[in-house]
Tab-separated table of C-alpha atoms and ligand atoms in Angstrom:
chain	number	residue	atom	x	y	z
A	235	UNK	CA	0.000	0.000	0.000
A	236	UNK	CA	1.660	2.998	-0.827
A	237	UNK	CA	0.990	5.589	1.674
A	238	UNK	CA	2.127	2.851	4.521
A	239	UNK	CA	5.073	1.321	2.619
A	240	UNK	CA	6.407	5.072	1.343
A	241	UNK	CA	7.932	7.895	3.657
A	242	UNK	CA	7.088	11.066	1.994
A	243	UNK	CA	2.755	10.625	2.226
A	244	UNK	CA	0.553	11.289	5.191
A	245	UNK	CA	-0.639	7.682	6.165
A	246	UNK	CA	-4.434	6.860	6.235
A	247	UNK	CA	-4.693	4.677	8.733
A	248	UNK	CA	-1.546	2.578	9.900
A	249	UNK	CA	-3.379	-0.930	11.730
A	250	UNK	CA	-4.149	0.078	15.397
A	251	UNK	CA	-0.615	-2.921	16.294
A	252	UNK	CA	2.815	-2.520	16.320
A	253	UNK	CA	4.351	-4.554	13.854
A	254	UNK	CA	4.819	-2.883	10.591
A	255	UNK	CA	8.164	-4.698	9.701
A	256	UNK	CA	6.084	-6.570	6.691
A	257	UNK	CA	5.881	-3.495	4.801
A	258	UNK	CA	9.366	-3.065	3.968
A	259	UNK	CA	8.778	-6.314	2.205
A	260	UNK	CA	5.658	-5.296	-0.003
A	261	UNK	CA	5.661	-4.891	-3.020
A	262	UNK	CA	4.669	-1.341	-3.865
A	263	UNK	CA	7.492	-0.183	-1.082
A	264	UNK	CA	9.494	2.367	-2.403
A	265	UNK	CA	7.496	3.143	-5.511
A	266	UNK	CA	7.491	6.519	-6.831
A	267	UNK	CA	5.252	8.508	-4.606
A	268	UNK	CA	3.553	10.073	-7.350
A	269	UNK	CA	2.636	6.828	-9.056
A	270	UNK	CA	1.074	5.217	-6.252
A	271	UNK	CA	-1.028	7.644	-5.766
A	272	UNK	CA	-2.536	7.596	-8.871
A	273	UNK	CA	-2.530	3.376	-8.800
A	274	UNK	CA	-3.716	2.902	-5.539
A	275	UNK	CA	-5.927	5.493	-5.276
A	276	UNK	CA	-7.244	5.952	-8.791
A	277	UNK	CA	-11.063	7.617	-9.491
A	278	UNK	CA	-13.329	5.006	-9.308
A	279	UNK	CA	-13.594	4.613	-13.004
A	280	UNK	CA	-9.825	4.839	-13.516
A	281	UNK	CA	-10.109	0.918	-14.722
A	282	UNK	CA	-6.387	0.597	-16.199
A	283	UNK	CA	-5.412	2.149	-12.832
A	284	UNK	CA	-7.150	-0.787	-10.980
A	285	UNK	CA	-6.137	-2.936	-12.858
A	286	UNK	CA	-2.245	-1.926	-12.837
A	287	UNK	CA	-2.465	-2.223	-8.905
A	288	UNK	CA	-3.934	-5.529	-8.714
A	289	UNK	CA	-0.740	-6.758	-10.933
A	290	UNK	CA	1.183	-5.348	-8.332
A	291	UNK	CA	-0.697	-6.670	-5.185
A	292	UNK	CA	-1.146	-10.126	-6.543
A	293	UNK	CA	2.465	-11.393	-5.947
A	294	UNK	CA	3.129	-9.385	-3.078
A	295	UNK	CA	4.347	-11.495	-0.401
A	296	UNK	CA	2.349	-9.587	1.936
A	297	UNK	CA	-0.862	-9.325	1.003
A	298	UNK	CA	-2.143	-10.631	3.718
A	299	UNK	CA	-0.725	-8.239	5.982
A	300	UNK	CA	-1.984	-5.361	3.994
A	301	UNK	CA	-5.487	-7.063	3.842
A	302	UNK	CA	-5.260	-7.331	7.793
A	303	UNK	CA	-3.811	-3.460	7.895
A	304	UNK	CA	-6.517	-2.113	6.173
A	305	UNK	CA	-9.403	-4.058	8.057
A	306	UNK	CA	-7.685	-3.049	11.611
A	307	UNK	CA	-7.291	0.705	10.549
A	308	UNK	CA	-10.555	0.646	8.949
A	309	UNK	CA	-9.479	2.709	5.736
A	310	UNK	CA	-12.100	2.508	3.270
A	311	UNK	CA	-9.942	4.175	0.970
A	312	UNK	CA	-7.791	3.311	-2.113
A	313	UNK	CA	-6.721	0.046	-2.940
A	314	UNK	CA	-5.512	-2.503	-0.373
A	315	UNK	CA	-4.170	-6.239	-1.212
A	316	UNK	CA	-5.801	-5.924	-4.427
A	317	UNK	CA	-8.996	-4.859	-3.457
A	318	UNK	CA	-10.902	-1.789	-4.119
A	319	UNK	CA	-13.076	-0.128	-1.178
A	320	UNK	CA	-15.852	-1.217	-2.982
A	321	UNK	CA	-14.894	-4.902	-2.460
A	322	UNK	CA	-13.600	-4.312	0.704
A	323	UNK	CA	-16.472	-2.905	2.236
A	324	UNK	CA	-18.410	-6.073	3.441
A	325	UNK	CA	-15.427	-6.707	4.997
A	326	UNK	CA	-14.936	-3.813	6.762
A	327	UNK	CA	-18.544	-4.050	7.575
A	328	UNK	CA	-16.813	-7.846	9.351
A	329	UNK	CA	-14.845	-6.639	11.467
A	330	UNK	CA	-16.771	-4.047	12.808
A	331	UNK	CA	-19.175	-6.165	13.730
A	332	UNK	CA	-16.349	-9.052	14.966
A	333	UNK	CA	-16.638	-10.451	18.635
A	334	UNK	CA	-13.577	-13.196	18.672
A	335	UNK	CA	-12.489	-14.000	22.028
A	336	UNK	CA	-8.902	-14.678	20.682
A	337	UNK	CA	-8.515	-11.240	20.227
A	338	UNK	CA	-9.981	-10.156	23.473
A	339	UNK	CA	-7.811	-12.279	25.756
A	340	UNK	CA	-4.844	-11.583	23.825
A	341	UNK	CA	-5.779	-7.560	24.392
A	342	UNK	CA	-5.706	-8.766	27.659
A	343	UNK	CA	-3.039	-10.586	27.914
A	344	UNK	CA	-0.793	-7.585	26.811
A	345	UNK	CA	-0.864	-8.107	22.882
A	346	UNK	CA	-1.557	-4.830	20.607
A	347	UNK	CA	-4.608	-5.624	18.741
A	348	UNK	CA	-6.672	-4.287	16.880
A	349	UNK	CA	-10.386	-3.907	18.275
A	350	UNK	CA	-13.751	-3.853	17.440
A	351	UNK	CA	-16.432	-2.075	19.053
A	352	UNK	CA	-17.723	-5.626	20.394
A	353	UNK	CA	-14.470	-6.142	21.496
A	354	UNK	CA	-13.822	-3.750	23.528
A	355	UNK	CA	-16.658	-3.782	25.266
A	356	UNK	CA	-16.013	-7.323	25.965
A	357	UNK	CA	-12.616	-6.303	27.499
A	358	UNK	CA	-14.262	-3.934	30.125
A	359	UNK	CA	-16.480	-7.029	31.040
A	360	UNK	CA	-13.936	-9.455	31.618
A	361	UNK	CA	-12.111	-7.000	33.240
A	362	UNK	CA	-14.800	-5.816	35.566
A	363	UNK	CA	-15.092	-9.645	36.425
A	364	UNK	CA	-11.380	-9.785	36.832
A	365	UNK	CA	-11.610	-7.133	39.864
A	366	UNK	CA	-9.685	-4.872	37.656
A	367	UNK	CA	-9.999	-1.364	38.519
A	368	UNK	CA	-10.613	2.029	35.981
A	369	UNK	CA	-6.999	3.272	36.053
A	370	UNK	CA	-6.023	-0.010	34.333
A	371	UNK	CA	-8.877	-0.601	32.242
A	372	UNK	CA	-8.444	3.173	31.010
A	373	UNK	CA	-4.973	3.107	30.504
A	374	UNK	CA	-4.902	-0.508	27.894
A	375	UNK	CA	-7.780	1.003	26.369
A	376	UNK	CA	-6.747	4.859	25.880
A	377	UNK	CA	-9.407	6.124	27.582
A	378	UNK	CA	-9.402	8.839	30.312
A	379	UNK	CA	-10.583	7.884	33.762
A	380	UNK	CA	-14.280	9.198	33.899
A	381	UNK	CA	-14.964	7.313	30.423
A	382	UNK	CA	-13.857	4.584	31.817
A	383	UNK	CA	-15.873	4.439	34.746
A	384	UNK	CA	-19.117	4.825	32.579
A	385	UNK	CA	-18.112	1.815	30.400
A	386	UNK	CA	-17.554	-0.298	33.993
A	387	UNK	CA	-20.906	0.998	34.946
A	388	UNK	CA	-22.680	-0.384	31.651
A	389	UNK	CA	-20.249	-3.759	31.917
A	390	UNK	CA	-21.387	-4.261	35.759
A	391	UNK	CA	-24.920	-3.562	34.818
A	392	UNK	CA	-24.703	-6.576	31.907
A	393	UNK	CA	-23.611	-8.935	34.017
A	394	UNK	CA	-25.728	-8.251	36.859
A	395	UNK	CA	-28.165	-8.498	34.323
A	396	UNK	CA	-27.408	-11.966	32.506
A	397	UNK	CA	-26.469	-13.376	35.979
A	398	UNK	CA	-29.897	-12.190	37.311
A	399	UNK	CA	-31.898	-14.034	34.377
A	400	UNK	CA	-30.228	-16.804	34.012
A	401	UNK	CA	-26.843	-18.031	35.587
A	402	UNK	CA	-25.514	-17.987	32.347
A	403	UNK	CA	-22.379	-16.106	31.228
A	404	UNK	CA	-22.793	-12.940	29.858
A	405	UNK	CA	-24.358	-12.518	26.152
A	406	UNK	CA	-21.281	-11.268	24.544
A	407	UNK	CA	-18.694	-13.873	26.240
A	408	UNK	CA	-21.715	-16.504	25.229
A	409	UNK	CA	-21.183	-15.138	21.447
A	410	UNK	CA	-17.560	-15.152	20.975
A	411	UNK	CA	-17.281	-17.817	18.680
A	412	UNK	CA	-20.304	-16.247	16.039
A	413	UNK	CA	-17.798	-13.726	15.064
A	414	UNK	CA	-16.716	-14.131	11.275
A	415	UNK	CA	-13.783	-15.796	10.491
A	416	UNK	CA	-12.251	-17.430	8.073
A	417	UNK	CA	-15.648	-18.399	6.016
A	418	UNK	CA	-16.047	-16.331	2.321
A	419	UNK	CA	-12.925	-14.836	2.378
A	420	UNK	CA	-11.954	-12.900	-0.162
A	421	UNK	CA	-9.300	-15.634	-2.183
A	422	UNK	CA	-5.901	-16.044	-1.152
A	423	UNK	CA	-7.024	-14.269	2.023
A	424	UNK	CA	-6.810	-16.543	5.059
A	425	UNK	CA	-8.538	-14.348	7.283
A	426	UNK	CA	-9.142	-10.761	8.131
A	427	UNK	CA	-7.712	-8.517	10.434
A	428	UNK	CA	-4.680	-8.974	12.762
A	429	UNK	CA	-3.904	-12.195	14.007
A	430	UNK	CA	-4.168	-12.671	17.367
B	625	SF4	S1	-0.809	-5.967	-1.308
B	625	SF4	FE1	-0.587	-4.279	-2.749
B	625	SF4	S2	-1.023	-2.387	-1.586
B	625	SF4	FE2	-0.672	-4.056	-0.125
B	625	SF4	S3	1.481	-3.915	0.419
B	625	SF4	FE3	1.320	-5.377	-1.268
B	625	SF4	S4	1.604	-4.209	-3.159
B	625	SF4	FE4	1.200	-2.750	-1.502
C-alpha cells in the first residue's frame, strides 16, 4: 500500500498494532510517490489504474498483511491487497461487527490488537469480572478515567443483568465464537484482520 510502505505521504490509517516490519517487504514499497497515488488510489472509473495495482498486489508477499492493515485501521480508501473499497467494504462491515475471544484475551493478555467495538466492550467485562480497577482498564484502552468508569458501569450492569436471568455467562462472552472468520474470504485471504 503505498501511503504505509512510502515515507514522503501522510498515512491513512496505519493498523491500530505494532508490527509494521512486513511493509518493507511489499511490493509497492518504495514506488514513486507520485505513481502510487494515482494506482492505488485511482477515481473510481480509472479501470487501467485498478487494474495496474492488482498486478502489483497479486504477488506481493504480503498481502495478507496489507489485507489485515486495512481491516484493523478501517481505511475505506484506495486500494488494499488488491482490493478496491468497494470490495472491501463487506469486509470492513466484518470486522466491525467481529466479537472473537482470541482477540480479546490476547488484548488482555498484553498483545496490541486491533479492536472492534464488540471487542472492547467485551474487554471492560472481563475485566470488571477480573476485579480490575478504571486506572487499568483506562490506561490498555486509551481512555481517560471518567470514560472509563461509565463503560464499567454499563459492563457491571450486563452482568448483573445476565447473571440475574439466568446463571448464564454474559451474552457477549456466550457469542464469541459467532464472530466471522475465516468463512467467504476474499481468495488467497486466510482471514481478516490482525492475528491474534
Ligand atoms: S498488497 Fe498491494 S497495496 Fe498491499 S502492500 Fe502489497 S503491493 Fe502494496
Amino acid at each position: 500500500m503505498r501511503t504505509i510502505t512510502t515515507h514522503a505521504n501522510p498515512t491513512t490509517g496505519l493498523r491500530g498494532v505494532n508490527e509494521h516490519h512486513w511493509r518493507k517487504r511489499a511490493a509497492c514499497y518504495g514506488m514513486d510517490a507520485k505513481l502510487a497515488d494515482a494506482l492505488f488510489f485511482p477515481t473510481p472509473r480509472d479501470l487501467r489504474a485498478i487494474d495496474q495495482a492488482r498486478a502489483i498486489c497479486g504477488p506481493c508477499p504480503v498481502r495478507q498483511a496489507c489485507f489485515d492493515a486495512a481491516m484493523d485501521s478501517g481505511s475505506s480508501h484506495g486500494i488494499w491487497a488488491g482490493l478496491t473499497e468497494h470490495e472491501r467494504a463487506s469486509w470492513h462491515e466484518k470486522t466491525r461487527a467481529r466479537l472473537d475471544d482470541n482477540r480479546v484475551h490476547a488484548f488482555l493478555d498484553g498483545r496490541a490488537v486491533a479492536l472492534s467495538p464488540k471487542e472492547r466492550k467485551a474487554v471492560v467485562r472481563i475485566a470488571c469480572q477480573r476485579g480490575w480497577d478504571a486506572e487499568r482498564i483506562g490506561y490498555l484502552l486509551g481512555h481517560n478515567l471518567e470514560y472509563t468508569q461509565k463503560l464499567m458501569r454499563v459492563a457491571e450492569d450486563e452482568i448483573a443483568r445476565a447473571k440475574n436471568a439466568t446463571d448464564t455467562p454474559p451474552e457477549a462472552a456466550a457469542n464469541f465464537n459467532d464472530a466471522p472468520r475465516d468463512q467467504e474470504r476474499p481468495a488467497g485471504l486466510r482471514n481478516f484482520g490482525t492475528a491474534a
